[in-house]
PDB file of C-alpha atoms and ligand atoms in Angstrom:
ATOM      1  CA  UNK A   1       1.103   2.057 -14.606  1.00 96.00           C
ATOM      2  CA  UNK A   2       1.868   5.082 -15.822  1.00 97.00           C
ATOM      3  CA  UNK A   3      -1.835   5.837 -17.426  1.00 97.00           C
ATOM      4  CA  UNK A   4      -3.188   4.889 -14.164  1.00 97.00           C
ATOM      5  CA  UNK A   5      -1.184   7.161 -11.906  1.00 98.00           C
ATOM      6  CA  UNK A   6      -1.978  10.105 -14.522  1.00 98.00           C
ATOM      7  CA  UNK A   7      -5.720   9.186 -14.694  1.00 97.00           C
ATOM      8  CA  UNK A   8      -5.662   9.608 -10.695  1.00 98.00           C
ATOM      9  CA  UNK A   9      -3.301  12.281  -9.983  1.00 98.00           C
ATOM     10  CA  UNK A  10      -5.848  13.849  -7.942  1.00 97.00           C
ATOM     11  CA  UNK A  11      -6.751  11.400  -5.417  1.00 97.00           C
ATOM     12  CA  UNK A  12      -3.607   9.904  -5.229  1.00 98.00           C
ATOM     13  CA  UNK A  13      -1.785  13.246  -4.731  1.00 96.00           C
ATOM     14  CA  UNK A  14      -4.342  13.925  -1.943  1.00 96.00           C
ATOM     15  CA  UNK A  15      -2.843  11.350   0.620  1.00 97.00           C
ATOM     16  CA  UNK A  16       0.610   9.906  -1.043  1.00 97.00           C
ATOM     17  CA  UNK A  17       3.746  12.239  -1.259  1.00 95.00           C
ATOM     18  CA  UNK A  18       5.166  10.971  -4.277  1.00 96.00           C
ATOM     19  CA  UNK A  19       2.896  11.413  -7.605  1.00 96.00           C
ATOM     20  CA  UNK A  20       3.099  14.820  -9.311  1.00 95.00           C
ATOM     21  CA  UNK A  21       1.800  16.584 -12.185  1.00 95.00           C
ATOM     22  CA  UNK A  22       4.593  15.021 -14.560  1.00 96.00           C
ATOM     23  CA  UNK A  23       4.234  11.822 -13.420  1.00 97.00           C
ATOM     24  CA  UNK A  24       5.562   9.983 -16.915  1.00 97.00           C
ATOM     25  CA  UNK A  25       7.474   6.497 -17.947  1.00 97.00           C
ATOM     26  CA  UNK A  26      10.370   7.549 -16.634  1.00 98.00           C
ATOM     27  CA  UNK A  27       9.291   7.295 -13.057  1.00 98.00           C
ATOM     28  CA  UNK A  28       7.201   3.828 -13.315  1.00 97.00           C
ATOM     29  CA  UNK A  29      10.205   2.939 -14.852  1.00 98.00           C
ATOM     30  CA  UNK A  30      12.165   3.683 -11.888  1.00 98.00           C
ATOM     31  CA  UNK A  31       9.490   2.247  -9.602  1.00 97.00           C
ATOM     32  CA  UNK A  32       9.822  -1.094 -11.639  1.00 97.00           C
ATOM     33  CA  UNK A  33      13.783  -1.110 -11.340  1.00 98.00           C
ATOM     34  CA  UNK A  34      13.720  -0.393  -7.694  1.00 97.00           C
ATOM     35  CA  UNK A  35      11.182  -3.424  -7.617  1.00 98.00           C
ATOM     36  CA  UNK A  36      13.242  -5.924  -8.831  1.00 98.00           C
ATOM     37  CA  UNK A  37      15.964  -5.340  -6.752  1.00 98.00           C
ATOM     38  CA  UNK A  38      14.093  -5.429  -3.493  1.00 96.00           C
ATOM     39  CA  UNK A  39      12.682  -8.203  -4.669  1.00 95.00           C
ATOM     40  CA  UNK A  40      15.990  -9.852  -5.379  1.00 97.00           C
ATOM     41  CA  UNK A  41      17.142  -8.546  -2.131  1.00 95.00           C
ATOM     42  CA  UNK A  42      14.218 -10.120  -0.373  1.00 93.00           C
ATOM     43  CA  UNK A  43      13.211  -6.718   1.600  1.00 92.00           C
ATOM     44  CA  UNK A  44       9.863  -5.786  -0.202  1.00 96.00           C
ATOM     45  CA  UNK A  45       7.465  -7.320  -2.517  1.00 98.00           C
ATOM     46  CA  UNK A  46       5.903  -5.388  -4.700  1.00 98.00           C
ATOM     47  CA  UNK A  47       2.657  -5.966  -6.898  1.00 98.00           C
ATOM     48  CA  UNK A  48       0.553  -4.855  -9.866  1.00 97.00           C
ATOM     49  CA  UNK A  49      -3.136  -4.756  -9.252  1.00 98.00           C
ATOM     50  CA  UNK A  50      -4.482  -6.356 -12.551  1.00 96.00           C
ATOM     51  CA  UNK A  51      -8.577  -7.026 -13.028  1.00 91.00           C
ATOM     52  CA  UNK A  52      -9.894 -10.536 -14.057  1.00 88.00           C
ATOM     53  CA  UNK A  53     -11.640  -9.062 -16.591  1.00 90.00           C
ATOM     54  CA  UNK A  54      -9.116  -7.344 -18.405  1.00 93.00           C
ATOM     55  CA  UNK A  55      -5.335  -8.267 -17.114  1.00 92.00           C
ATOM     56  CA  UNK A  56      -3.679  -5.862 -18.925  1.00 92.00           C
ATOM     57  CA  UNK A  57      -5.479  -2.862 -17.599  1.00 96.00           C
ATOM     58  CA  UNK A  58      -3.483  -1.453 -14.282  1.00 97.00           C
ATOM     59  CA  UNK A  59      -5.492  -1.053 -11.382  1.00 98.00           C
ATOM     60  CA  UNK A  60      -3.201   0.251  -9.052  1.00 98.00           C
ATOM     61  CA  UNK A  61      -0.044  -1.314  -6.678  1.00 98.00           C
ATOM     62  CA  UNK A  62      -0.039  -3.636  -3.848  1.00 98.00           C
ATOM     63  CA  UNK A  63       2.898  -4.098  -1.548  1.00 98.00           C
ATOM     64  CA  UNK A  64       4.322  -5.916   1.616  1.00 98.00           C
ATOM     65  CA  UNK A  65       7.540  -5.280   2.696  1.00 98.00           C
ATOM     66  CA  UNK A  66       9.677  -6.347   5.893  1.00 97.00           C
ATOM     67  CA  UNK A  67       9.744  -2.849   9.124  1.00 97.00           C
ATOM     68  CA  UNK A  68      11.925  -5.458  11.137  1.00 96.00           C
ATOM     69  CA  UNK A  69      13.399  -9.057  10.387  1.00 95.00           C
ATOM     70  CA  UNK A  70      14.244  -9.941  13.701  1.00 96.00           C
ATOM     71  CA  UNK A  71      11.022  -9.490  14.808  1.00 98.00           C
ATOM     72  CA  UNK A  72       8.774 -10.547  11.724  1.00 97.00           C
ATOM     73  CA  UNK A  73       6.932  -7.261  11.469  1.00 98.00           C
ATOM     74  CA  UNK A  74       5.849  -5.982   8.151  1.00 98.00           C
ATOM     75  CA  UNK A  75       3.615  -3.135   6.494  1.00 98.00           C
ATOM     76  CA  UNK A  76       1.154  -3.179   3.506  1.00 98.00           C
ATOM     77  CA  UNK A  77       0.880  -0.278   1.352  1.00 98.00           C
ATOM     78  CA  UNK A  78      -1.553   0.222  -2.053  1.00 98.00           C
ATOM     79  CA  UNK A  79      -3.272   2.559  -4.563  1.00 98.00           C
ATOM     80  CA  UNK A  80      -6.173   1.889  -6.628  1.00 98.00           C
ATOM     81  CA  UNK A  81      -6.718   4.136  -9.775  1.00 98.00           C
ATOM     82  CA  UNK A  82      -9.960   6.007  -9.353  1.00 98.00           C
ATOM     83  CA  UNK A  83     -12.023   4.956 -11.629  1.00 97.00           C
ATOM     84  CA  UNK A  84     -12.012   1.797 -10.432  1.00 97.00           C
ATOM     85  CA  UNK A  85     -12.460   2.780  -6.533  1.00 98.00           C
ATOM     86  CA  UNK A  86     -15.291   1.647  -4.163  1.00 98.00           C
ATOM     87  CA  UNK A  87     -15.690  -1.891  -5.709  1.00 97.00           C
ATOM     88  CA  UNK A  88     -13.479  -3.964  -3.047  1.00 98.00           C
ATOM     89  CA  UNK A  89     -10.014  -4.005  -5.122  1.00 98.00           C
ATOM     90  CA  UNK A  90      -8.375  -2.446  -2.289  1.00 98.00           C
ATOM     91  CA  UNK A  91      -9.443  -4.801   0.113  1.00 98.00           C
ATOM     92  CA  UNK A  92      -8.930  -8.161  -2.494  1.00 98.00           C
ATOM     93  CA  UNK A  93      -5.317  -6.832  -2.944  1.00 98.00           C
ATOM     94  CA  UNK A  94      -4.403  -6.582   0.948  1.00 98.00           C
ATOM     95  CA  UNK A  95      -6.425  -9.217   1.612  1.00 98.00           C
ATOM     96  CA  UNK A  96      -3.796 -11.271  -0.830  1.00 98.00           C
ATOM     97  CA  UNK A  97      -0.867  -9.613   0.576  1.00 98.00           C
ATOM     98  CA  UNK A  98      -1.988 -10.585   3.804  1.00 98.00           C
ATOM     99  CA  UNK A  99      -1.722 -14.463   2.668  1.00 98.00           C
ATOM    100  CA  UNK A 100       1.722 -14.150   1.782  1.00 98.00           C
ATOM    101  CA  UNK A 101       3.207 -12.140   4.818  1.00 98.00           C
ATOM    102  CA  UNK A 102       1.379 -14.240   7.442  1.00 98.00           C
ATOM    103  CA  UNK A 103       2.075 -17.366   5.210  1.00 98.00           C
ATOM    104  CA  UNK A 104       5.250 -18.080   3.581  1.00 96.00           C
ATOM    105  CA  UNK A 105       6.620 -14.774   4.839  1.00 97.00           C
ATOM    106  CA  UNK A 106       6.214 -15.689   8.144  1.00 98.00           C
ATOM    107  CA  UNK A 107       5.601 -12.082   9.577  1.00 98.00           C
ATOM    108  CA  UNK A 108       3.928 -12.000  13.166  1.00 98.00           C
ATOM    109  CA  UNK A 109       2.480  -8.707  13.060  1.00 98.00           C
ATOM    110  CA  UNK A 110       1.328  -6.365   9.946  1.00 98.00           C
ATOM    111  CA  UNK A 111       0.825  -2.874  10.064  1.00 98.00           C
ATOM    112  CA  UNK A 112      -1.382  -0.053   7.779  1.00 98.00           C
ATOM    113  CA  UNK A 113      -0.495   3.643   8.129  1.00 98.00           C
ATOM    114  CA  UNK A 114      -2.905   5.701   7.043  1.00 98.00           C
ATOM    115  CA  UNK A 115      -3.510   9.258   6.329  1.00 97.00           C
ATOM    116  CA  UNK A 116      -5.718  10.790   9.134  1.00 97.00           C
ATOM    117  CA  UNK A 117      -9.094  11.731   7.452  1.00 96.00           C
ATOM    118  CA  UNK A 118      -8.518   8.558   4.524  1.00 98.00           C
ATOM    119  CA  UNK A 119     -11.628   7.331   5.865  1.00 98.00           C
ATOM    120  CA  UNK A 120     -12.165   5.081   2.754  1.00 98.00           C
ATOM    121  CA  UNK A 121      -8.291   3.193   3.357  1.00 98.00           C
ATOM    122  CA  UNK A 122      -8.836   3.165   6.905  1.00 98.00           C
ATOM    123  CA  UNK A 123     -12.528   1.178   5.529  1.00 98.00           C
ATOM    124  CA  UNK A 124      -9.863  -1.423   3.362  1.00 98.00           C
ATOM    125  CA  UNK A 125      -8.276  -1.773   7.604  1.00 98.00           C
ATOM    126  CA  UNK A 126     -11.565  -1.934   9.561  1.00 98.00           C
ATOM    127  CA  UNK A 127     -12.928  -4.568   6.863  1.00 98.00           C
ATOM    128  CA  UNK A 128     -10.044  -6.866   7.143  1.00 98.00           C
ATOM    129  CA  UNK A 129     -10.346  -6.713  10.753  1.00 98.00           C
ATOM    130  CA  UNK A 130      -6.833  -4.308  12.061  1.00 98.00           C
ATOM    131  CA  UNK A 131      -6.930  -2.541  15.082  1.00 98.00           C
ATOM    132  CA  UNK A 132      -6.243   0.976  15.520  1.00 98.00           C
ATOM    133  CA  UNK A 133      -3.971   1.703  17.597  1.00 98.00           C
ATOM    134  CA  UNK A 134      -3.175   5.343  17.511  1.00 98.00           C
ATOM    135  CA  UNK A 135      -1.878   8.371  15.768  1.00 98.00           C
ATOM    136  CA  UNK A 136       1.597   8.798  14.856  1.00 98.00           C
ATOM    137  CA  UNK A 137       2.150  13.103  14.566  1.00 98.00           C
ATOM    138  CA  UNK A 138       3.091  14.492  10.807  1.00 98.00           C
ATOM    139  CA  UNK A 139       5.051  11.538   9.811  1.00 95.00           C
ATOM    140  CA  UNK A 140       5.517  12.893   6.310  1.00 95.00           C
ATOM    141  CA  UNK A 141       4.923  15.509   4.031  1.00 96.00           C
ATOM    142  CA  UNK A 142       2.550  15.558   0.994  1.00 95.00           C
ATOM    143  CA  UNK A 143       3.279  18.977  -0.533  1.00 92.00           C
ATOM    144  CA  UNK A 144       3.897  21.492   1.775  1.00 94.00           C
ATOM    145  CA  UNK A 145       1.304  19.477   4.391  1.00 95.00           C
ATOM    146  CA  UNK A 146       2.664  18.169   7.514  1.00 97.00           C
ATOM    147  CA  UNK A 147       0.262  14.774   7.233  1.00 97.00           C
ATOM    148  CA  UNK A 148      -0.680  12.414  10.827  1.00 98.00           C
ATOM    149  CA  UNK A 149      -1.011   9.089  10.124  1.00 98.00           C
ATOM    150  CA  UNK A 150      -2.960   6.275  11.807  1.00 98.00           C
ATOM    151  CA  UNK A 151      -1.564   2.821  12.821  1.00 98.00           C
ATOM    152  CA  UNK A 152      -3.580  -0.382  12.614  1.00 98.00           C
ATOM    153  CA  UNK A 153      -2.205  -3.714  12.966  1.00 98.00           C
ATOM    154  CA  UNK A 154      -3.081  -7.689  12.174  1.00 98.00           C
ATOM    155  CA  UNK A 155      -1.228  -9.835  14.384  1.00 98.00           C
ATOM    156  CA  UNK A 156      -0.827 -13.357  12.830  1.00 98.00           C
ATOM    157  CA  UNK A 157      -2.925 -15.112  16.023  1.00 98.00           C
ATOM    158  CA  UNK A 158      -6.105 -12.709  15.419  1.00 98.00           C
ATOM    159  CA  UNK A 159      -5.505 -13.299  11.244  1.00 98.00           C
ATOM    160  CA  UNK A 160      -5.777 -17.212  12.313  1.00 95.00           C
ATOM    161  CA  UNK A 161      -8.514 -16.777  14.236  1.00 94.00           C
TER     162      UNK A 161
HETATM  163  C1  COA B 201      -7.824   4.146  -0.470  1.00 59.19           C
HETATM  164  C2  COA B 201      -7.978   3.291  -1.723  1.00 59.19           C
HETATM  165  C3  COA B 201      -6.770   2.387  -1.863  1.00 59.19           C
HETATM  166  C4  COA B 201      -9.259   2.454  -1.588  1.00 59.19           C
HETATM  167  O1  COA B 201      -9.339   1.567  -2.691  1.00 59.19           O
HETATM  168  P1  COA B 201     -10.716   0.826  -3.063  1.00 59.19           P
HETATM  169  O2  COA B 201     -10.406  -0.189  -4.078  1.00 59.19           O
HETATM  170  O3  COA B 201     -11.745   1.839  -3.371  1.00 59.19           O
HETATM  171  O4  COA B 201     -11.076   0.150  -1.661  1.00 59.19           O
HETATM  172  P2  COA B 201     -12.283  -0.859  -1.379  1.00 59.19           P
HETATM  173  O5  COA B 201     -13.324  -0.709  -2.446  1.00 59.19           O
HETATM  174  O6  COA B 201     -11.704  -2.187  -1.134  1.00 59.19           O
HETATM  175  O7  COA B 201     -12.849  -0.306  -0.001  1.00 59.19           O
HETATM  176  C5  COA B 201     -13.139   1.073   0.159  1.00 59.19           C
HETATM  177  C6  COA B 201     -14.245   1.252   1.187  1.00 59.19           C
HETATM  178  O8  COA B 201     -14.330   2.630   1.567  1.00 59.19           O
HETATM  179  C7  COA B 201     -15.650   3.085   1.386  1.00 59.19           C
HETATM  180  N1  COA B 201     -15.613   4.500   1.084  1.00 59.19           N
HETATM  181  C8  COA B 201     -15.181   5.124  -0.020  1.00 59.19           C
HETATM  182  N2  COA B 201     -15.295   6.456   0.108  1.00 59.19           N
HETATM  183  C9  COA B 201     -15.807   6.668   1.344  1.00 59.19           C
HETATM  184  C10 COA B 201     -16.161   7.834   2.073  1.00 59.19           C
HETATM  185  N3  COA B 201     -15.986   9.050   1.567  1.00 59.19           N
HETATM  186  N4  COA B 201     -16.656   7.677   3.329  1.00 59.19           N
HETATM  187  C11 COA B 201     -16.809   6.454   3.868  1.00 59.19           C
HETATM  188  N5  COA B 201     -16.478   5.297   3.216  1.00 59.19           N
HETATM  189  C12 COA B 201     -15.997   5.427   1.970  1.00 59.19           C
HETATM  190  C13 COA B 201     -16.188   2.223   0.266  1.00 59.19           C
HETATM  191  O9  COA B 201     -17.596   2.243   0.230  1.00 59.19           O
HETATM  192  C14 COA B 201     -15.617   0.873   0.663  1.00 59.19           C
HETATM  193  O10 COA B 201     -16.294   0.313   1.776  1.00 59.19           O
HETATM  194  P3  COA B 201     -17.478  -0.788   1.634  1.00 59.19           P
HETATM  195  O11 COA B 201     -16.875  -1.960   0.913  1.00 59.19           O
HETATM  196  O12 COA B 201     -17.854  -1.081   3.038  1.00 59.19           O
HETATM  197  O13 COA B 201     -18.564  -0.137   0.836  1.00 59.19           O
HETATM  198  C15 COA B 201      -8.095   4.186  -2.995  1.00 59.19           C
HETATM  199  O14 COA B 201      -9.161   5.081  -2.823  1.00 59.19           O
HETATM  200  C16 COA B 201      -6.819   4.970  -3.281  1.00 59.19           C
HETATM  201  O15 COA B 201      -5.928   4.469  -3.932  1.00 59.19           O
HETATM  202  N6  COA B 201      -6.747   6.210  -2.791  1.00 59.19           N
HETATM  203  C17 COA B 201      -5.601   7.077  -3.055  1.00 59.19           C
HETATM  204  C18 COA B 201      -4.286   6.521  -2.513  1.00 59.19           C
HETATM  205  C19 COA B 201      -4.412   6.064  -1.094  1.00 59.19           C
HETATM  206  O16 COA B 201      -5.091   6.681  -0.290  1.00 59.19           O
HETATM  207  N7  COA B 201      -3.733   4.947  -0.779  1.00 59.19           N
HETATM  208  C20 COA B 201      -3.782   4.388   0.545  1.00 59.19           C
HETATM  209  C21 COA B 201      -2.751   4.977   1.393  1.00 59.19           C
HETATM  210  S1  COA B 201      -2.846   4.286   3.043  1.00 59.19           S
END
């Protein structure tokens, strides 16, 4: 994980606030700990993005994690090291994480947020069929940038359907 993140510190530090220059094993290791326990504590699932090819090659994180309980809302989030980008991995990934949280997660809606101007994440939304449904104003900060983010939902009727 920590080769990946280093390999795409440009991209990545384009639209996510929390990779930086010394990205090292320290901070995947972190990452990993923090896992675990939400894991344990059944508030967010996180995955690694591995290839069929070569599974012990990291392609990036996948994850699906609970926004409210009580009423079965969740949120994906992912990265995809760059120099595997443009060849559907994004889309596979969310595409499994929407299995789980509309399956034995039992989530009723799903939501993406998404950088304004991402246009090839907001592709990964439009290909697995969310809806936009507007703009939510400098919602966080990726250096000293002030970023808006798009919403786009799956509700668990249309993901049937
Ligand atoms: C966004 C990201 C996850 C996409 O991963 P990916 O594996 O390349 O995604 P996919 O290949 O499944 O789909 C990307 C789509 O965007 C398209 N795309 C890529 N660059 C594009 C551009 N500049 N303009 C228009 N479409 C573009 C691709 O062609 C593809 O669409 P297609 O299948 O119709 O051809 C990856 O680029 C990434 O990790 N970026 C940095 C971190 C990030 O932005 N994370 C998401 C935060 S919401």
């Amino acid at each position: 994980m920590t080769e990946a993140v280093q390999a795409s510190l440009a991209e990545l530090g384009q639209w996510l606030p929390w990779p930086h220059a010394r990205y090292d094993r320290m901070d995947a290791t972190r990452f990993v700990r923090d896992s675990m326990r939400s894991w344990r504590e059944q508030r967010a699932y996180d995955f690694a993005i591995r290839g069929h090819d070569d599974p012990n090659r990291h392609l990036g994180n996948v994850s699906i994690w609970f926004t409210s309980r009580q009423f079965r809302v969740g949120e994906i989030g992912y990265w995809v090291r760059s120099d595997v980008t443009g060849q559907g991995v994004a889309t596979e990934a969310t595409a499994a994480m929407l299995s789980l949280g509309f399956g034995s997660l039992d989530m009723h809606r799903i939501t993406l947020r998404i950088a304004v101007g991402n246009v090839s994440s907001e592709r990964v939304a439009e290909k697995l069929g969310f809806t936009h449904e507007g703009v939510l104003r400098q919602v966080i900060k990726v250096g000293n940038q002030w970023v808006d983010h798009s919403i786009f939902s799956l509700l668990a009727s249309e993901y049937r359907r």
